[in-house]
Short mmCIF file of C-alpha atoms (C1' of nucleotides) in Angstrom, two decimals:
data_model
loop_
_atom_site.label_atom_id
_atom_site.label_comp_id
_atom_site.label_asym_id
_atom_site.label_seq_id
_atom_site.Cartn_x
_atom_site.Cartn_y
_atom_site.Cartn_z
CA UNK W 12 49.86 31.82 -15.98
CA UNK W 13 48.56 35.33 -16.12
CA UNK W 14 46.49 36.84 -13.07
CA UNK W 15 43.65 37.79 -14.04
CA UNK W 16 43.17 42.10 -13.36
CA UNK W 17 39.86 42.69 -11.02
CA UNK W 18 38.65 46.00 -10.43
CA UNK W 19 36.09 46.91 -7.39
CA UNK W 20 33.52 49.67 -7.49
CA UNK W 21 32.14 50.12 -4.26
CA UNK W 22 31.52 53.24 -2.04
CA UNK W 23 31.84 51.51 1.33
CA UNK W 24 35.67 51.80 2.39
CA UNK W 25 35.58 48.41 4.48
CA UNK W 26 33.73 46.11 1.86
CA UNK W 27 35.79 47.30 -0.62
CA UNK W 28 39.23 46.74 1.07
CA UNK W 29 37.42 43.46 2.50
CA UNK W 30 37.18 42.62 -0.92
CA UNK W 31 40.80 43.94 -2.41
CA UNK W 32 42.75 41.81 0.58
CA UNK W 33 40.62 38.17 -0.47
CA UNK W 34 41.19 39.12 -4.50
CA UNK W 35 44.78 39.65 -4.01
CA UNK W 36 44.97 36.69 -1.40
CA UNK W 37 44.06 34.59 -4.01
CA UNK W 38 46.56 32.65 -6.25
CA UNK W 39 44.62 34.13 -9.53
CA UNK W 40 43.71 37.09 -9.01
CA UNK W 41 45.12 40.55 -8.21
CA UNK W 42 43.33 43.98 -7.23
CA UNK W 43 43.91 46.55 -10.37
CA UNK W 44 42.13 49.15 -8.91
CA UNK W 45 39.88 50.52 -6.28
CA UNK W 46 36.94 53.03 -6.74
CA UNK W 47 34.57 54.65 -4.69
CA UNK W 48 32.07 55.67 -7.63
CA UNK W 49 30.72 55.46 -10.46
CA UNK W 50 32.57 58.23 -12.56
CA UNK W 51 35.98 57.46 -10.55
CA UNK W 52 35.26 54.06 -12.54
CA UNK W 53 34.73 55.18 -15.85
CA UNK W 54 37.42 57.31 -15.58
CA UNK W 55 40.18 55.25 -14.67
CA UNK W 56 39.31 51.41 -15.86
CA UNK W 57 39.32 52.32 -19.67
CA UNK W 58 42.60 53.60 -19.13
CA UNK W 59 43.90 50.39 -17.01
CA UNK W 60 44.37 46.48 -17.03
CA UNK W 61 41.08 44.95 -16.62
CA UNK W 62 39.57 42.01 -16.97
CA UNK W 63 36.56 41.99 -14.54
CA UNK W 64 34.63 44.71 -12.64
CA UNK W 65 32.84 44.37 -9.48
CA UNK W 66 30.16 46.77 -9.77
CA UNK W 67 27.98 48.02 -6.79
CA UNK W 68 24.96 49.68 -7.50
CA UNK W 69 24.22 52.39 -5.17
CA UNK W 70 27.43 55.24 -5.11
CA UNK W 71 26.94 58.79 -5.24
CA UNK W 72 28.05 60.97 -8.50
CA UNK W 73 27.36 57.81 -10.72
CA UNK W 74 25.57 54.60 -9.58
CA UNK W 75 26.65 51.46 -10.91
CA UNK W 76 24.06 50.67 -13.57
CA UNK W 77 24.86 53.96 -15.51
CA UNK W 78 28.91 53.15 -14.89
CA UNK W 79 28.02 49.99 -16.02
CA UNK W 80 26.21 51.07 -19.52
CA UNK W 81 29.04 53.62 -20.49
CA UNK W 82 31.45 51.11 -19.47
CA UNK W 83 30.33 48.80 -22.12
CA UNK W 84 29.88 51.17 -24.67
CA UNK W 85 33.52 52.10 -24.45
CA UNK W 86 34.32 47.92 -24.44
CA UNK W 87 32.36 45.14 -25.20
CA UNK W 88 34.57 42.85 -24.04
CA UNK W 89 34.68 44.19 -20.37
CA UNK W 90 33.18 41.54 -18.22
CA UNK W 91 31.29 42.96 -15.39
CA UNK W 92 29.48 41.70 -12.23
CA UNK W 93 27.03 42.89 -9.79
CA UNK W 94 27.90 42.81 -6.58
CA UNK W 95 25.09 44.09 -4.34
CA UNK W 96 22.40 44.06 -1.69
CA UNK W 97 19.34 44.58 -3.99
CA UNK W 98 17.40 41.69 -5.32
CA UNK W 99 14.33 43.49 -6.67
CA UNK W 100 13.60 42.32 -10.05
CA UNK W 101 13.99 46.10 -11.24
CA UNK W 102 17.61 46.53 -10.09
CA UNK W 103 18.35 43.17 -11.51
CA UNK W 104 17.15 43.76 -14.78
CA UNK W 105 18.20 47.38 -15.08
CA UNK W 106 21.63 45.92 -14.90
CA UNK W 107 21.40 43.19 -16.90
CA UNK W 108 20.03 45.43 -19.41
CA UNK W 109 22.94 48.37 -18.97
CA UNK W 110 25.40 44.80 -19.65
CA UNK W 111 26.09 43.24 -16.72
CA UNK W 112 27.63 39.84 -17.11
CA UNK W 113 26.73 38.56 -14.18
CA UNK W 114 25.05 39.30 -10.80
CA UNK W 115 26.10 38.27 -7.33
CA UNK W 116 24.62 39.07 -3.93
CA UNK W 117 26.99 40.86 -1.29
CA UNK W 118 25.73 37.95 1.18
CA UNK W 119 28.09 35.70 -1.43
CA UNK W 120 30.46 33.28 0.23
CA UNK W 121 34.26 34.79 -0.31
CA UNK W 122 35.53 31.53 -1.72
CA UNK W 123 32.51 31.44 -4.03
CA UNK W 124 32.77 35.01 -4.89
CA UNK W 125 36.43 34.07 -6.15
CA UNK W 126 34.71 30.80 -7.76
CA UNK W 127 32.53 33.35 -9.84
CA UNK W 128 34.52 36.04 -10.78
CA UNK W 129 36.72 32.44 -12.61
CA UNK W 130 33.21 31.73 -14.40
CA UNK W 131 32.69 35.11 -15.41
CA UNK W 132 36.53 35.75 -17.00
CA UNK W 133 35.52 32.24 -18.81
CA UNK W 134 32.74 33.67 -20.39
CA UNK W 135 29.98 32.67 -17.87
CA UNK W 136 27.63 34.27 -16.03
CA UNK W 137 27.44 33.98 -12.40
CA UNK W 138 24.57 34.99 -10.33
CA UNK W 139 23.44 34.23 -6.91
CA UNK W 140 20.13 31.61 -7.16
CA UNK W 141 17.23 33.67 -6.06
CA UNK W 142 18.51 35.85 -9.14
CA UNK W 143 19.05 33.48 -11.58
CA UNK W 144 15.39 32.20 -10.61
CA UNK W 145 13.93 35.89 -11.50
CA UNK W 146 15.88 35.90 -14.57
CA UNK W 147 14.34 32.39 -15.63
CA UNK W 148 11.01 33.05 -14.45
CA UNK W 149 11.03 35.82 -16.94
CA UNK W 150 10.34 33.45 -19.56
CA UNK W 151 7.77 31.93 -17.84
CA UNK W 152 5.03 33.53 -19.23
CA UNK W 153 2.46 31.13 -18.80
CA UNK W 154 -1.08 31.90 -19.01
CA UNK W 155 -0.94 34.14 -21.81
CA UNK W 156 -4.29 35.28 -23.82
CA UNK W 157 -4.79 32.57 -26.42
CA UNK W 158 -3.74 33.79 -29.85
CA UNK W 159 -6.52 35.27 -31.71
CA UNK W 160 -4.75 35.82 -34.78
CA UNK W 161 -4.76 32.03 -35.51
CA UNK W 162 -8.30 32.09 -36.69
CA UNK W 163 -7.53 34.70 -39.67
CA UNK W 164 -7.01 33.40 -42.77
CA UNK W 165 -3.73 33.94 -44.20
CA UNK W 166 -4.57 36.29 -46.57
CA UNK W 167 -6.33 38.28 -43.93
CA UNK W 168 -3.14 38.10 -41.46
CA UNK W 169 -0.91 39.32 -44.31
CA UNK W 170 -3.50 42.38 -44.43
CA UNK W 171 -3.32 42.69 -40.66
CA UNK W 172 0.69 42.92 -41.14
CA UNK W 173 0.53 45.98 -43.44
CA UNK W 174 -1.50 47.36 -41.00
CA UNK W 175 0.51 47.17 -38.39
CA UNK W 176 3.29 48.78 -40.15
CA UNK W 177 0.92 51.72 -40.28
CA UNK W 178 -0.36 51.57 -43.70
CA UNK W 179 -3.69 53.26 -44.77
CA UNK W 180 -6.27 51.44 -46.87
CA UNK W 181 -4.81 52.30 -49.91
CA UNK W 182 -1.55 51.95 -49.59
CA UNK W 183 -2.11 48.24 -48.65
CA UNK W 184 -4.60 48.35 -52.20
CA UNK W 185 -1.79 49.32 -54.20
CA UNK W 186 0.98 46.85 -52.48
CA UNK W 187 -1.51 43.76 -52.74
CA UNK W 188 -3.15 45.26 -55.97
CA UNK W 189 -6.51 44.52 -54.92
CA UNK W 190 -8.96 47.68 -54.71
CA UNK W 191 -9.90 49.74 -51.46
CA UNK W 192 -12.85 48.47 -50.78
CA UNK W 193 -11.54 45.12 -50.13
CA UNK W 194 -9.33 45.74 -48.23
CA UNK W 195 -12.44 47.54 -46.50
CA UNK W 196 -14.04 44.04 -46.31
CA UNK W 197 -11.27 42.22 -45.49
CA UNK W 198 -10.46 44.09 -42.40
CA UNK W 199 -14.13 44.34 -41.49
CA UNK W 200 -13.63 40.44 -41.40
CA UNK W 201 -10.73 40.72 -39.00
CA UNK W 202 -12.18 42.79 -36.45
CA UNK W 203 -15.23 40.95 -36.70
CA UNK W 204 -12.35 37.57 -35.61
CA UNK W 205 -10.45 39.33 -33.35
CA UNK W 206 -13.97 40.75 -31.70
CA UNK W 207 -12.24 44.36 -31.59
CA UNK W 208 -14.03 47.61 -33.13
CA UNK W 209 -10.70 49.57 -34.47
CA UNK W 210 -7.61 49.78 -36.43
CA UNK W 211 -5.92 50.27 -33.95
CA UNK W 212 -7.38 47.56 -31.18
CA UNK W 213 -6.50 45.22 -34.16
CA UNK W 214 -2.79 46.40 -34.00
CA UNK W 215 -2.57 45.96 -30.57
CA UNK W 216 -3.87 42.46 -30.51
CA UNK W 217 -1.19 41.63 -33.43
CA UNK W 218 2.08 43.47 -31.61
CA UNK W 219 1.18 41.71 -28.51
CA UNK W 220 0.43 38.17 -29.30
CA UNK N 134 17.78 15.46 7.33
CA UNK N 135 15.48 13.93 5.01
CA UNK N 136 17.13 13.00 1.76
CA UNK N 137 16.45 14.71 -1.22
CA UNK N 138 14.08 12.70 -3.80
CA UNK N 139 15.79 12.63 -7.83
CA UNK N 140 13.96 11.68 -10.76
CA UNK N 141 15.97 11.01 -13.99
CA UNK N 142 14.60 10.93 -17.19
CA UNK N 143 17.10 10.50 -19.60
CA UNK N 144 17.02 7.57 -22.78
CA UNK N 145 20.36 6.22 -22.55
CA UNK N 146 20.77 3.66 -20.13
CA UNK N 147 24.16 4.28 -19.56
CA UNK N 148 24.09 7.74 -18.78
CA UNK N 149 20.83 7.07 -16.87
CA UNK N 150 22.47 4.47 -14.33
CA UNK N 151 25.43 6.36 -14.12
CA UNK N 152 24.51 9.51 -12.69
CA UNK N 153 21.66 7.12 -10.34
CA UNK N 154 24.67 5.46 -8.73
CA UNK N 155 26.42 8.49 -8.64
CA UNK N 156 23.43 10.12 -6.78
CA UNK N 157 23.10 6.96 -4.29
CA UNK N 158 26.58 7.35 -3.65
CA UNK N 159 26.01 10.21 -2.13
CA UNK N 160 25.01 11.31 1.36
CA UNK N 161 21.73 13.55 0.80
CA UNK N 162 20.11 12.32 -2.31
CA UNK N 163 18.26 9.47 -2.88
CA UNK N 164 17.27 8.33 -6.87
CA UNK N 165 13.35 7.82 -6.77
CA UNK N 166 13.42 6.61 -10.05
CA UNK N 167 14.20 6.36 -13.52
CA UNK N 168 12.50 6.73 -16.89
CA UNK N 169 13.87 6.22 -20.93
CA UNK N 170 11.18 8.42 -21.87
CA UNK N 171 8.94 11.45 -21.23
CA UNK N 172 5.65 9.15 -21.18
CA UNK N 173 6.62 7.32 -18.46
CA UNK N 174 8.04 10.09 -16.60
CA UNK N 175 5.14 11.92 -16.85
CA UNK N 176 2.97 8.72 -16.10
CA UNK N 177 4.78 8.04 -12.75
CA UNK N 178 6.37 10.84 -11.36
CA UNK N 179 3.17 12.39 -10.38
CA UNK N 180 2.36 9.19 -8.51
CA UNK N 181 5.30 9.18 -6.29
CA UNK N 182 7.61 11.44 -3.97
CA UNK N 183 10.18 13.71 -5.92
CA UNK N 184 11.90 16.82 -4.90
CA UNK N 185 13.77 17.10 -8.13
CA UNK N 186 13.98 16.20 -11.57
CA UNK N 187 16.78 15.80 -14.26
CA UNK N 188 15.30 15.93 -17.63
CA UNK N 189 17.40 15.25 -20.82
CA UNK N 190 15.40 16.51 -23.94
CA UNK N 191 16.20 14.42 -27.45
CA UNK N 192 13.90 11.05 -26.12
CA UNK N 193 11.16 9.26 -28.11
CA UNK N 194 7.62 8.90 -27.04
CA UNK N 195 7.78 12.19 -25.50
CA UNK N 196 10.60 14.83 -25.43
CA UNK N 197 11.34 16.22 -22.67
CA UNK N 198 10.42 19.83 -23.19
CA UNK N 199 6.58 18.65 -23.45
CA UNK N 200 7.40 16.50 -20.23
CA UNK N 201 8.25 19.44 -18.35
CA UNK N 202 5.24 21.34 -19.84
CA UNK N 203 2.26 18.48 -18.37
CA UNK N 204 4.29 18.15 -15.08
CA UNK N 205 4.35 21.47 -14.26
CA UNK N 206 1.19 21.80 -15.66
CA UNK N 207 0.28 19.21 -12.25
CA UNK N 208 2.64 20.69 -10.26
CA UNK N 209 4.20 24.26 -9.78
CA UNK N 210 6.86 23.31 -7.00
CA UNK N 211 8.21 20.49 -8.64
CA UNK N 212 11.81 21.50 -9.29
CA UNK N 213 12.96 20.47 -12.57
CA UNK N 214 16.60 20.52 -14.19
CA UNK N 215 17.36 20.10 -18.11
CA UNK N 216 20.46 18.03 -18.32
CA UNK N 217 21.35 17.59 -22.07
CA UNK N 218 23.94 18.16 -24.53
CA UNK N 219 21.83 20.94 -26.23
CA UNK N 220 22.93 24.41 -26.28
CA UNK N 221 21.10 26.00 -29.42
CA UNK N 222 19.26 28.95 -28.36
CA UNK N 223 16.05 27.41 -29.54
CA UNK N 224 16.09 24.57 -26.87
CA UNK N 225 16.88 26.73 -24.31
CA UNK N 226 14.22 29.05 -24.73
CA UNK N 227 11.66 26.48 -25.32
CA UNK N 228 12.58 24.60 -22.14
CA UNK N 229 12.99 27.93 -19.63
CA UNK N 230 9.13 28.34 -21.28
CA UNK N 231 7.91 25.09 -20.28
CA UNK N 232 8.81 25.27 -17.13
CA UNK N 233 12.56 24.39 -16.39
CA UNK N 234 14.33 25.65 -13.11
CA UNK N 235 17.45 24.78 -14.19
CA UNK N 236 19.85 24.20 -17.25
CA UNK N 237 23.10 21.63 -17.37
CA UNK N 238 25.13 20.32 -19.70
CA UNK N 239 26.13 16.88 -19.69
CA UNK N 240 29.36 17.60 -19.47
CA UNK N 241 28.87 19.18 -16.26
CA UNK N 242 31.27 17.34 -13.71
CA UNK N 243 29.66 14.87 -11.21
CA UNK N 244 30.31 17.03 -8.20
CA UNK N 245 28.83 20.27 -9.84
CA UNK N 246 25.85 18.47 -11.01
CA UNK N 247 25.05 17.18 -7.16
CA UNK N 248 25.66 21.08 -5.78
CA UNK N 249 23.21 22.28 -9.01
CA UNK N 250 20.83 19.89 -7.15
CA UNK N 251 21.00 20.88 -4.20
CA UNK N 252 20.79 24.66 -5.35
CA UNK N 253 17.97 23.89 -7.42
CA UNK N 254 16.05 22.32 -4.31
CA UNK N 255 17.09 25.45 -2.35
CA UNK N 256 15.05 27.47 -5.09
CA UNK N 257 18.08 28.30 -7.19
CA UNK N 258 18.10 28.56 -10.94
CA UNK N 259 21.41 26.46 -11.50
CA UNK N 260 22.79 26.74 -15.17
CA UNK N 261 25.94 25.93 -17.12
CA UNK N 262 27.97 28.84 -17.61
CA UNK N 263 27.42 29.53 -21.07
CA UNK N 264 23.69 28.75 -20.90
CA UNK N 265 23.59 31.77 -18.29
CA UNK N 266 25.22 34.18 -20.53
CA UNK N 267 23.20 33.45 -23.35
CA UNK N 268 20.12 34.22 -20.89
CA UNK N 269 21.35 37.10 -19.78
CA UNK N 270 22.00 37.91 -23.30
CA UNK N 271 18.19 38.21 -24.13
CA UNK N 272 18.00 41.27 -21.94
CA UNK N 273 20.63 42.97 -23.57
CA UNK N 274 18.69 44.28 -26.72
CA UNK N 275 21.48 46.50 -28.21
CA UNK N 276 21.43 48.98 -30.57
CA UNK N 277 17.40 49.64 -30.02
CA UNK N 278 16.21 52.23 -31.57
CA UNK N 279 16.01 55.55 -29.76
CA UNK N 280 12.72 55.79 -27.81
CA UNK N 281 11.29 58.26 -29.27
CA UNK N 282 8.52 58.54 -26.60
CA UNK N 283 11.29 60.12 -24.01
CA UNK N 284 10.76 63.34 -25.97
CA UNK N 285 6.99 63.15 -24.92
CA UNK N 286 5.30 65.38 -21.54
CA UNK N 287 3.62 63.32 -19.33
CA UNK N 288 0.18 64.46 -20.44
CA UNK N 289 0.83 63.74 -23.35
CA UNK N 290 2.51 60.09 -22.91
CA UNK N 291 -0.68 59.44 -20.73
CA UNK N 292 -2.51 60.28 -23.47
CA UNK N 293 -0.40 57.88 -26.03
CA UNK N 294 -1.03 55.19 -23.63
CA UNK N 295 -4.76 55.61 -23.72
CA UNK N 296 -4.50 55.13 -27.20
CA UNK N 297 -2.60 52.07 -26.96
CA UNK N 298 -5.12 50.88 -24.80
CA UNK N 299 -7.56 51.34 -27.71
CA UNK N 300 -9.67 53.61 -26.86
CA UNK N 301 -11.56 56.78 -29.12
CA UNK N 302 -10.85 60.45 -29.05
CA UNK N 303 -14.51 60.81 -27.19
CA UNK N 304 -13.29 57.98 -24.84
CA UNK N 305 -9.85 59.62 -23.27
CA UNK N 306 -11.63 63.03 -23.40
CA UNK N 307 -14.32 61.44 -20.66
CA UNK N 308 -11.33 59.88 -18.84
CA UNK N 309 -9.29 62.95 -18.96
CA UNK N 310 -12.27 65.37 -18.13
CA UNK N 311 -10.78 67.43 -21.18
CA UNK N 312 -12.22 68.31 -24.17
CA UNK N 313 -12.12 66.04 -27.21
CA UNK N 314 -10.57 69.14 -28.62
CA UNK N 315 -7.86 68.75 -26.26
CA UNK N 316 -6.94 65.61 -27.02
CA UNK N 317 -6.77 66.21 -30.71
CA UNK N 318 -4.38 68.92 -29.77
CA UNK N 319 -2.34 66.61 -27.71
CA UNK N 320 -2.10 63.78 -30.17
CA UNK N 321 -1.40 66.31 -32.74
CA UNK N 322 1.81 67.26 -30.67
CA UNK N 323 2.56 63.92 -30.11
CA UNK N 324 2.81 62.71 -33.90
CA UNK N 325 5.14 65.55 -34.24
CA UNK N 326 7.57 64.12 -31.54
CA UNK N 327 7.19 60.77 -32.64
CA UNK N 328 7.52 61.93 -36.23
CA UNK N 329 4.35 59.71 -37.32
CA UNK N 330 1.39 60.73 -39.16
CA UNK N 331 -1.50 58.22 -37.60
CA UNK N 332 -2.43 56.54 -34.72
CA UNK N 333 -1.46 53.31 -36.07
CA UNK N 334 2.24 54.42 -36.47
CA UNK N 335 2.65 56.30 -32.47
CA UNK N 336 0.66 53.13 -31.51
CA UNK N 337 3.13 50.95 -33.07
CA UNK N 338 6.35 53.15 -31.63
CA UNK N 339 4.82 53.32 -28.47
CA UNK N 340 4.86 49.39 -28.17
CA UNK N 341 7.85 48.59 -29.57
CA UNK N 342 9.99 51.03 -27.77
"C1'" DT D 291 12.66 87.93 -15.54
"C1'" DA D 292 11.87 86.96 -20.20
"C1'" DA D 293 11.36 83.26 -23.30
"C1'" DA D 294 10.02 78.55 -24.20
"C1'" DA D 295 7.29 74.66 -23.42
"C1'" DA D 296 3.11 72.36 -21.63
"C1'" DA D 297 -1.73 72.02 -20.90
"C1'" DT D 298 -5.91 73.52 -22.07
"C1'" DA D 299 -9.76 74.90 -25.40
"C1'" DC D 300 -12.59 75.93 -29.71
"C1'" DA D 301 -13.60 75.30 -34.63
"C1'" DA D 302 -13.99 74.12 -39.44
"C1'" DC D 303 -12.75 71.26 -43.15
"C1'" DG D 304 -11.12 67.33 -45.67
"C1'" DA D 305 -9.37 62.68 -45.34
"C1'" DA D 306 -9.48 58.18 -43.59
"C1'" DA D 307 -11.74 54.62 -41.34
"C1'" DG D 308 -15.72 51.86 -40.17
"C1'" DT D 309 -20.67 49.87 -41.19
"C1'" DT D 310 -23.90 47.51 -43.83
"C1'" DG D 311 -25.43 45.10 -47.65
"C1'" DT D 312 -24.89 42.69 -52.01
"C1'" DA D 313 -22.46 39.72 -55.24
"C1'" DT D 314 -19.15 36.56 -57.91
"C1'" DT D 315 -15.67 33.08 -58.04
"C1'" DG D 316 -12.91 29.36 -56.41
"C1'" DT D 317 -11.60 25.85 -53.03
"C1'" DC D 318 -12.04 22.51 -49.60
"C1'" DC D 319 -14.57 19.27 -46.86
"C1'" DT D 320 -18.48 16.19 -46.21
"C1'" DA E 160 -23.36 17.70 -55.14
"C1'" DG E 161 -24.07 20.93 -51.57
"C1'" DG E 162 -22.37 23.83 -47.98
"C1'" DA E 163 -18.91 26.58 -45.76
"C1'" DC E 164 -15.42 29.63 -46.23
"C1'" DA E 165 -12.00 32.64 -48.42
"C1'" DA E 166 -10.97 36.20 -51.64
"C1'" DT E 167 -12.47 39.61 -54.35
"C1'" DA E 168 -15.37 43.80 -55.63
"C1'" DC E 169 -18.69 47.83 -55.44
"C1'" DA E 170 -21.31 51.43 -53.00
"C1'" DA E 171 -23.70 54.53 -49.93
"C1'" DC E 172 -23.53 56.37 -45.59
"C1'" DT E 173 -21.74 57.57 -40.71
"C1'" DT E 174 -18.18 58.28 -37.58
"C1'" DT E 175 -13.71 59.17 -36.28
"C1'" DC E 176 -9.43 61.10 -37.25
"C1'" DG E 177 -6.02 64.47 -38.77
"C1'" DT E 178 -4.78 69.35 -40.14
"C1'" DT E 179 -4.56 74.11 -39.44
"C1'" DG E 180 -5.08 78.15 -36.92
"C1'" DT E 181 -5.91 80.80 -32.85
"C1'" DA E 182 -5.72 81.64 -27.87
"C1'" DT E 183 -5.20 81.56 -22.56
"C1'" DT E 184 -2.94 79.98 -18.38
"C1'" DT E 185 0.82 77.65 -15.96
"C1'" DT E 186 5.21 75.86 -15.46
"C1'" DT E 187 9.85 75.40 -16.59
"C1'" DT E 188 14.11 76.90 -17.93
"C1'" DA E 189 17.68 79.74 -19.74
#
DNA sequence: TAAAAAATACAACGAAAGTTGTATTGTCCT
DNA sequence: AGGACAATACAACTTTCGTTGTATTTTTTA
């Protein structure tokens, strides 16, 4: 079977040779290449082997999350990992955003480390629990302002629509065919519902529901 | 130690008392109880001591997505677990919403589903590996279009935001201290960035972006 | 340092939006 | 059958918004 090619982004010499002697330990894996920043990395990896990418975040000349981003543009298909000390939720979703694949603390086990970088080639994604609880508690938007828009009648919510596509009275007369003025009473009726004094409270109430 | 408390609400009896001896078996988790449906989980658990719950979804009486929804709705710490052959993007989402910690597949192996437990009790988000990428997927929103509000001073994005917020001409001149002629002149500039000729459409760029 | 951009301000005019009130028709629920 | 609501329409009047043009002072950048 085929090793799979790991490459390590990290600035500090001893972690990253730390890491490089376990990867190349390992029965699976081999080291393809070493880097010390970001633009060393997207320099060299597009031109090498590579199946995985270990990417730290803070390196001097490029940091990991902008390596990461013009990384992926070049390759879709890259899979890459975090593999750092921060666990603020705007690190972690910087990254996840720039295409990280997955996103490990540096406190990670070795042997689970190896364990991970296995789920990631597989198409997984890997991340250390507190992280994966952030990520999931992102969709845990609970107590969120009851719907207004619910109480307009459908004819009125259609009218709300055209409105927030930034139409003017009368260009939502002519695509309904109904004349100005009711759309003038029409809207008057969904402020009036969605207790809001403006056009444009009434669009924000719509975009954010 | 004190063991660790399971719940298992899952329709199939077979699947049900296999994973309950399976978590017997073992040396740190005790079953506290089973249930073929989400009415009677949601009946008893409350009653009695549980750390963690696996929840399958597809059961009658009450699925479990609307389980997890009135438990949590009791309970914020209890630490729940989907385990279910769903992987649609749908059920996902809708049970990360409710309230799930955690995400497994049924055909998760034994072993991995008692570490997932234990990782879930230590506040970790355990998921199958392609559940996690599909997660982490949300957050990569691709080809978006370019924010156009980058182009923007910071005057005059303050400005935009006051508008998003609603309020008049008259209004973000007070909270400015400027001169409602000011602001005209600002949001004048800014439709020209954002290439938009009302209100409507920079409040609708500004909230999408 | 010279040019460009940002922040500020005033003003006048026309266009769009918002208010208030009235009215007709149809549907749905009680 | 009567009442409530939705959809439609008209109109007069006020307020807010958007356009155009000019101008001064900083700040930034080439």
């Amino acid at each position: 079977m085929d090793k799979i090619f790991v490459a390590i982004v990290e600035d500090e010499a001893e972690i990253r040779n730390g890491v490089a002697e376990y990867i190349n330990a390992s029965e699976d894996f081999v080291c393809s290449g070493c880097y010390k920043n970001g633009e060393d990395a997207f320099r060299e990896i597009p031109k090498r082997h590579v199946d995985v990418v270990l990417m730290d975040i803070q390196m001097p000349k490029m940091d990991g999350i902008e390596c990461i981003r013009r990384l992926k543009e070049g390759n879709r298909d890259l899979h890459i990992m975090m593999l750092t000390v921060f666990e603020d939720e705007e690190k972690i979703f910087e990254s996840l955003k720039a295409g990280a694949d997955g996103y490990l603390l540096k406190t990670t086990q070795p042997d689970k480390l190896l364990e991970a970088i296995r789920e990631l080639h597989n198409g997984g994604s890997p991340m250390s629990g507190s992280i994966a609880r952030k990520v999931i508690g992102t969709f845990q938007t609970l107590p969120k302002p009851k719907d207004e828009t619910e109480d307009l009648s459908s004819r009125e919510r259609e009218i709300l629509s055209y409105c927030a596509k930034g139409y003017m009275y009368k260009e939502i007369a002519e695509a309904l065919s109904i004349s100005i003025e009711t759309v003038r009473t029409h809207i008057h009726h969904i402020y009036e519902k969605l207790h809001v004094r403006s056009r444009s409270e009434a669009i924000i109430k719509y975009l954010k529901r």
